[in-house]
PDB file of C-alpha atoms in Angstrom:
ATOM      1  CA  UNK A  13      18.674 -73.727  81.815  1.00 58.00           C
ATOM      2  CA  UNK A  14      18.641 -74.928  78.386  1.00 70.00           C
ATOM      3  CA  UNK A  15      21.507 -75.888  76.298  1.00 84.00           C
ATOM      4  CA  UNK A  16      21.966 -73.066  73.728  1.00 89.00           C
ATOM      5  CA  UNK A  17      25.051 -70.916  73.956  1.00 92.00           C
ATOM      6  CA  UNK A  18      25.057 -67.767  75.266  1.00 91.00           C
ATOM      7  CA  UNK A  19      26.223 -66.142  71.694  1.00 92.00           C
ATOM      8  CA  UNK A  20      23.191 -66.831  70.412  1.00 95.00           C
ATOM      9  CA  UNK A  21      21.104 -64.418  72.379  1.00 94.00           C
ATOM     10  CA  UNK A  22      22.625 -60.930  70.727  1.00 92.00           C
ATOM     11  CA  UNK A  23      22.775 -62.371  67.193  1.00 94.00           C
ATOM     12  CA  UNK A  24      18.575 -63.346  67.999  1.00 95.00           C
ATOM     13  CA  UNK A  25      17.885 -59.570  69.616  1.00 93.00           C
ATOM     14  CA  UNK A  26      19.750 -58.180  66.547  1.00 92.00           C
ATOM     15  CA  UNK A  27      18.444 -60.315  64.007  1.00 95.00           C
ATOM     16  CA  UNK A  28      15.219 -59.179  65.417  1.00 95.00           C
ATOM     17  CA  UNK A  29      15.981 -55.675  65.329  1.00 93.00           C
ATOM     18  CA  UNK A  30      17.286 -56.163  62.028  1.00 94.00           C
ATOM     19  CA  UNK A  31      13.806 -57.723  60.811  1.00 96.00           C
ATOM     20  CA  UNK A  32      11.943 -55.084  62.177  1.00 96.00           C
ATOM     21  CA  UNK A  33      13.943 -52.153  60.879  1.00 94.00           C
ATOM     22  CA  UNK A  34      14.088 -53.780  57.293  1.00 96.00           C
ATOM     23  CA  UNK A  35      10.367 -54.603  57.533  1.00 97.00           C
ATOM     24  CA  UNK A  36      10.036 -50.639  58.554  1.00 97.00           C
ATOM     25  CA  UNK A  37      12.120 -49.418  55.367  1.00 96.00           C
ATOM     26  CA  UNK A  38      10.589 -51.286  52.947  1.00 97.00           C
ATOM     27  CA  UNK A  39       6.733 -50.547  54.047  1.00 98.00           C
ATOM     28  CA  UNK A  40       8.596 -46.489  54.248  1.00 97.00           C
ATOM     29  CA  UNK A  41       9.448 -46.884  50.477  1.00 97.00           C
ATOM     30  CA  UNK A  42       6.263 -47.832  50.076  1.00 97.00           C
ATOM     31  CA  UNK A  43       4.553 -45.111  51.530  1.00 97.00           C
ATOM     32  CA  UNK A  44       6.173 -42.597  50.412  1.00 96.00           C
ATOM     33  CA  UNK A  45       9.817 -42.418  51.639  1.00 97.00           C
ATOM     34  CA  UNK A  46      12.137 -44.489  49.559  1.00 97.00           C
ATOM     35  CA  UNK A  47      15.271 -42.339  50.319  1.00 95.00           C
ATOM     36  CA  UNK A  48      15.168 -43.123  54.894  1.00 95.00           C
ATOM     37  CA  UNK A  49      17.999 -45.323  55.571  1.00 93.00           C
ATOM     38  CA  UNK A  50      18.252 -46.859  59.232  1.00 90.00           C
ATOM     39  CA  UNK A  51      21.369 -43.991  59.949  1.00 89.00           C
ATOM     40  CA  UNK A  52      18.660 -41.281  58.901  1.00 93.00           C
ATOM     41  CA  UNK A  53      15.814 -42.624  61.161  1.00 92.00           C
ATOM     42  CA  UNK A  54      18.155 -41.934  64.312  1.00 91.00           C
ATOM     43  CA  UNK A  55      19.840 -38.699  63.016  1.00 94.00           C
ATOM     44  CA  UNK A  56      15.831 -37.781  62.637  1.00 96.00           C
ATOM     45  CA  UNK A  57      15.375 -38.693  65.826  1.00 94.00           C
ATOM     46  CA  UNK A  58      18.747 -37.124  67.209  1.00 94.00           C
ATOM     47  CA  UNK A  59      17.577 -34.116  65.987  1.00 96.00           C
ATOM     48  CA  UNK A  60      13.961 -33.947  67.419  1.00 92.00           C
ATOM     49  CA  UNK A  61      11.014 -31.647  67.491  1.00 88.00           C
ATOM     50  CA  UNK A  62      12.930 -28.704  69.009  1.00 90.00           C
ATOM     51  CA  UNK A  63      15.788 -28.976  66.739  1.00 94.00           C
ATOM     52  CA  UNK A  64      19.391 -29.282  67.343  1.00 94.00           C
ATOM     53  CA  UNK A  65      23.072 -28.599  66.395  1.00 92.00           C
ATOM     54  CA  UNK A  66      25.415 -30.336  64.299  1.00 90.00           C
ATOM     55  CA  UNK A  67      27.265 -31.256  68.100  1.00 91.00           C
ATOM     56  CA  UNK A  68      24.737 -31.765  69.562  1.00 93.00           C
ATOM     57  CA  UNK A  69      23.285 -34.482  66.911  1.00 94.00           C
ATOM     58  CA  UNK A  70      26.990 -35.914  66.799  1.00 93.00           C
ATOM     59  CA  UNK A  71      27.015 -36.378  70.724  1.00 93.00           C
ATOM     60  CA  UNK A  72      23.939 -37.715  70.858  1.00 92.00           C
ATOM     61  CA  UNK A  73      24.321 -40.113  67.255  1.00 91.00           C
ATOM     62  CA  UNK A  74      28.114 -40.937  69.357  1.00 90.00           C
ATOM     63  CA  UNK A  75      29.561 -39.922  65.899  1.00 91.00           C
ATOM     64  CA  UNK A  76      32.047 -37.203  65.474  1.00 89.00           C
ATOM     65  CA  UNK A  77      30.646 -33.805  64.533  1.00 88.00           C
ATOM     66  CA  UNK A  78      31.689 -33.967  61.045  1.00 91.00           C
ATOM     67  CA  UNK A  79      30.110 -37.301  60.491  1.00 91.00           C
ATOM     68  CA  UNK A  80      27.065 -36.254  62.134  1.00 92.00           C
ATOM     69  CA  UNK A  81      27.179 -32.840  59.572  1.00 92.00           C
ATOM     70  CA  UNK A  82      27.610 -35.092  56.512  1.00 94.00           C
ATOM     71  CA  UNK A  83      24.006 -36.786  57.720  1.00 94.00           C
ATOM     72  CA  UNK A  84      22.312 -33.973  58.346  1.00 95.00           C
ATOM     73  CA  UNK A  85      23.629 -32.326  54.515  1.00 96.00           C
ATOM     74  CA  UNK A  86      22.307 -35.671  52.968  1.00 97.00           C
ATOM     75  CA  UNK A  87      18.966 -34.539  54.884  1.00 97.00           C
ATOM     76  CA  UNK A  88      19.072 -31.704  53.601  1.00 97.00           C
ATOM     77  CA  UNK A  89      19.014 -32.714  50.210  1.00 98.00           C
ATOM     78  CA  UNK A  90      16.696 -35.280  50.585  1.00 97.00           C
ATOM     79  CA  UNK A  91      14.276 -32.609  51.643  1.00 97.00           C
ATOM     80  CA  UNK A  92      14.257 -34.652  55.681  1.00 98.00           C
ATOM     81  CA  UNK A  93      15.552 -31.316  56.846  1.00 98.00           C
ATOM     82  CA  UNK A  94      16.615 -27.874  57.037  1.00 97.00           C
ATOM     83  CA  UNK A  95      19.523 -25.670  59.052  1.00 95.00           C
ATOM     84  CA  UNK A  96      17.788 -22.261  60.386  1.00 93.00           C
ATOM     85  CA  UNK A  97      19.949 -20.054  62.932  1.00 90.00           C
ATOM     86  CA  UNK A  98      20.123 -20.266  66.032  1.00 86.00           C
ATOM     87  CA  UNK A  99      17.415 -17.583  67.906  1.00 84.00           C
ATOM     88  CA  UNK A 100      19.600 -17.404  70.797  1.00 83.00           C
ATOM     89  CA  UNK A 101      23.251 -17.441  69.280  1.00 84.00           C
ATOM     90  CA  UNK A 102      23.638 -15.817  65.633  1.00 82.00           C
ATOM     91  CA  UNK A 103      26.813 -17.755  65.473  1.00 85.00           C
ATOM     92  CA  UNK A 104      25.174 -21.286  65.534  1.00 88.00           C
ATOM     93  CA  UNK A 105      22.494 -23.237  63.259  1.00 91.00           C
ATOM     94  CA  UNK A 106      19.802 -25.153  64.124  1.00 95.00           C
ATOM     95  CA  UNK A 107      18.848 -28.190  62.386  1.00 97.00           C
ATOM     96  CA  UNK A 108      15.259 -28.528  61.851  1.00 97.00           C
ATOM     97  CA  UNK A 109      13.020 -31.496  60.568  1.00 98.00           C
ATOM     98  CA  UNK A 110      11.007 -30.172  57.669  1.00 97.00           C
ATOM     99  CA  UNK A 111       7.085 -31.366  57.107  1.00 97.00           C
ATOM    100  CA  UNK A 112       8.919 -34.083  54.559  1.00 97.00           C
ATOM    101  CA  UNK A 113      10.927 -35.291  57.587  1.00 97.00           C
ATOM    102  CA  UNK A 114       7.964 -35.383  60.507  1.00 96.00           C
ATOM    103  CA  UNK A 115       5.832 -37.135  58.034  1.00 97.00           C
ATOM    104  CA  UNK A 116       8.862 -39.676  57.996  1.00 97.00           C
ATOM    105  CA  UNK A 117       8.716 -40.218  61.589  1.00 95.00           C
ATOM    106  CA  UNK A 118       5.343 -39.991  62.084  1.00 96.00           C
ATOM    107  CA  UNK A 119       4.437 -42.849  59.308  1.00 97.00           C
ATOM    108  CA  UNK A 120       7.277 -44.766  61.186  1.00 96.00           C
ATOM    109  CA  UNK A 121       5.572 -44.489  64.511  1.00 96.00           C
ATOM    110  CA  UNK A 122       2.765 -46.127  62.349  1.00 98.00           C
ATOM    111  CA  UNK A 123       4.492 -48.730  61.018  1.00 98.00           C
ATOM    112  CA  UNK A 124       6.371 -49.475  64.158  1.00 97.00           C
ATOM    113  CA  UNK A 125       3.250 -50.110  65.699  1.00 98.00           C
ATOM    114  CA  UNK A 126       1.919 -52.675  62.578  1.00 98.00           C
ATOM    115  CA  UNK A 127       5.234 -54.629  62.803  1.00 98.00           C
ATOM    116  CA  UNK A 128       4.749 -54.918  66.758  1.00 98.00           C
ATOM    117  CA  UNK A 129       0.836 -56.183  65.956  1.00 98.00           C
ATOM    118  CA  UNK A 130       2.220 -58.858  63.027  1.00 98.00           C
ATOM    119  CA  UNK A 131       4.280 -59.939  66.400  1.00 97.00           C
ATOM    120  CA  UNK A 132       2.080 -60.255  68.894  1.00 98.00           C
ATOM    121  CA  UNK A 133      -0.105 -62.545  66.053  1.00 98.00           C
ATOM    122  CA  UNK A 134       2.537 -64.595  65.664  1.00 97.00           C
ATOM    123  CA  UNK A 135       3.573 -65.257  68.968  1.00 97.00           C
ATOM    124  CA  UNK A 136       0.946 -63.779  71.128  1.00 97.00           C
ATOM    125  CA  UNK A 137       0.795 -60.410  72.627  1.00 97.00           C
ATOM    126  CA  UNK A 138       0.782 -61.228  76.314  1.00 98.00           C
ATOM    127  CA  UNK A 139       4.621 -63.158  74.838  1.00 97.00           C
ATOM    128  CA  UNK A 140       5.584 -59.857  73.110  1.00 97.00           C
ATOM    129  CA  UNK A 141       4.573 -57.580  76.739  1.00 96.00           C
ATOM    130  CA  UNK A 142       6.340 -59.938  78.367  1.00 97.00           C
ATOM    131  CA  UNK A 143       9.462 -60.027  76.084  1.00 96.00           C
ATOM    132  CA  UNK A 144       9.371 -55.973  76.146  1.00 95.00           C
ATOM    133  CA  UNK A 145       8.862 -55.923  80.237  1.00 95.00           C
ATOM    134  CA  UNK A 146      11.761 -58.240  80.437  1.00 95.00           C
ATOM    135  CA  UNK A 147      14.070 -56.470  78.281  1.00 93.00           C
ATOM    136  CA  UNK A 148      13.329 -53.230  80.264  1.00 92.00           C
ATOM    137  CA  UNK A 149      13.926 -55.190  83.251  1.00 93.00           C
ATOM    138  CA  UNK A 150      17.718 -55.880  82.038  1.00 92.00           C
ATOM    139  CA  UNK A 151      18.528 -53.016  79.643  1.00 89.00           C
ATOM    140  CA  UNK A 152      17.439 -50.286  81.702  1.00 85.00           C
ATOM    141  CA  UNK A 153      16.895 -46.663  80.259  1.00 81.00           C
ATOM    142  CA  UNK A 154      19.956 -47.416  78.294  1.00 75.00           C
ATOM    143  CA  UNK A 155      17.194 -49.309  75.599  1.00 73.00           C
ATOM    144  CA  UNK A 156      16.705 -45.710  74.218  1.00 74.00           C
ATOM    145  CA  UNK A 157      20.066 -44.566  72.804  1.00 74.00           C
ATOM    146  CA  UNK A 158      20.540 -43.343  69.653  1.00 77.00           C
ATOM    147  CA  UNK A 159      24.249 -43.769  69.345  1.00 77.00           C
ATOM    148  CA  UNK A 160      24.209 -47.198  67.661  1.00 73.00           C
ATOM    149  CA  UNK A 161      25.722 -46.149  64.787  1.00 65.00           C
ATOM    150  CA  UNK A 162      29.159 -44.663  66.796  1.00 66.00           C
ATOM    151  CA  UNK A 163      29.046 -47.682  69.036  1.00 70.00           C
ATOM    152  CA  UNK A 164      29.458 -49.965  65.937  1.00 66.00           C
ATOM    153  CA  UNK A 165      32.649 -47.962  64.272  1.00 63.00           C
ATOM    154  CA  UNK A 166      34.142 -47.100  67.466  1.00 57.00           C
TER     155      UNK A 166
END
């Protein structure tokens, strides 16, 4: 055991995650995408390549769906995405990522995978598998949630 308090160990995994994500936005700005904020990378991702409703974006964002509907109109207008109806229920609509929006994801899959690289040089990339098999070790499948942004206001 070492003699750092336990405090320290979220405000180093966030501070990390912080890094990465602002590292992520800037090089996004740069390539093309200067409008993404962090809340608009998970609503992206909330909605997904089959679409989705404003519920079901709100359940799965862990924001109300109002909240979640005020996201997806500041998509909209950003050109990130696009409400279509529903195929299966007239009554409903179906958000949809535009080509604008995929190309957003896609460049951040890219950039994602930079930022890890810059990591493993820094470090060393057996440190960085061994960092990620360890956090999957204690985090569990709950490391892919998208409901950060609810979990922080609620």
């Amino acid at each position: 055991m070492t003699d750092t308090p336990g405090y320290e160990l979220p405000f180093l995994l966030f501070g990390g995650f912080r890094t990465l994500i602002d590292r992520l936005h800037a090089e996004l700005a740069r390539r093309g995408h200067p409008d993404v904020r962090p809340s608009y990378g998970f609503a992206m991702q909330a909605i997904g390549v089959q679409g989705a409703t404003a519920s079901e974006i709100g359940r799965r964002l862990g924001v109300s769906k109002q909240a979640a509907g005020k996201t997806v109109e500041r998509l909209e207008a950003l050109g990130y995405a696009e409400r279509a109806d529903d195929p299966d229920d007239a009554r409903r609509k179906i958000v949809r990522l535009t080509a604008h929006g995929v190309d957003a994801l896609r460049k951040s899959a890219e950039i994602f995978d930079d930022l890890r690289a810059d990591w493993a040089r820094a470090v060393g990339a057996e440190r960085i598998g061994a960092l990620e098999a360890d956090l999957r070790k204690v985090v569990g499948p709950a490391a892919y949630r998208l409901d950060a942004a609810g979990w922080f206001s609620s």
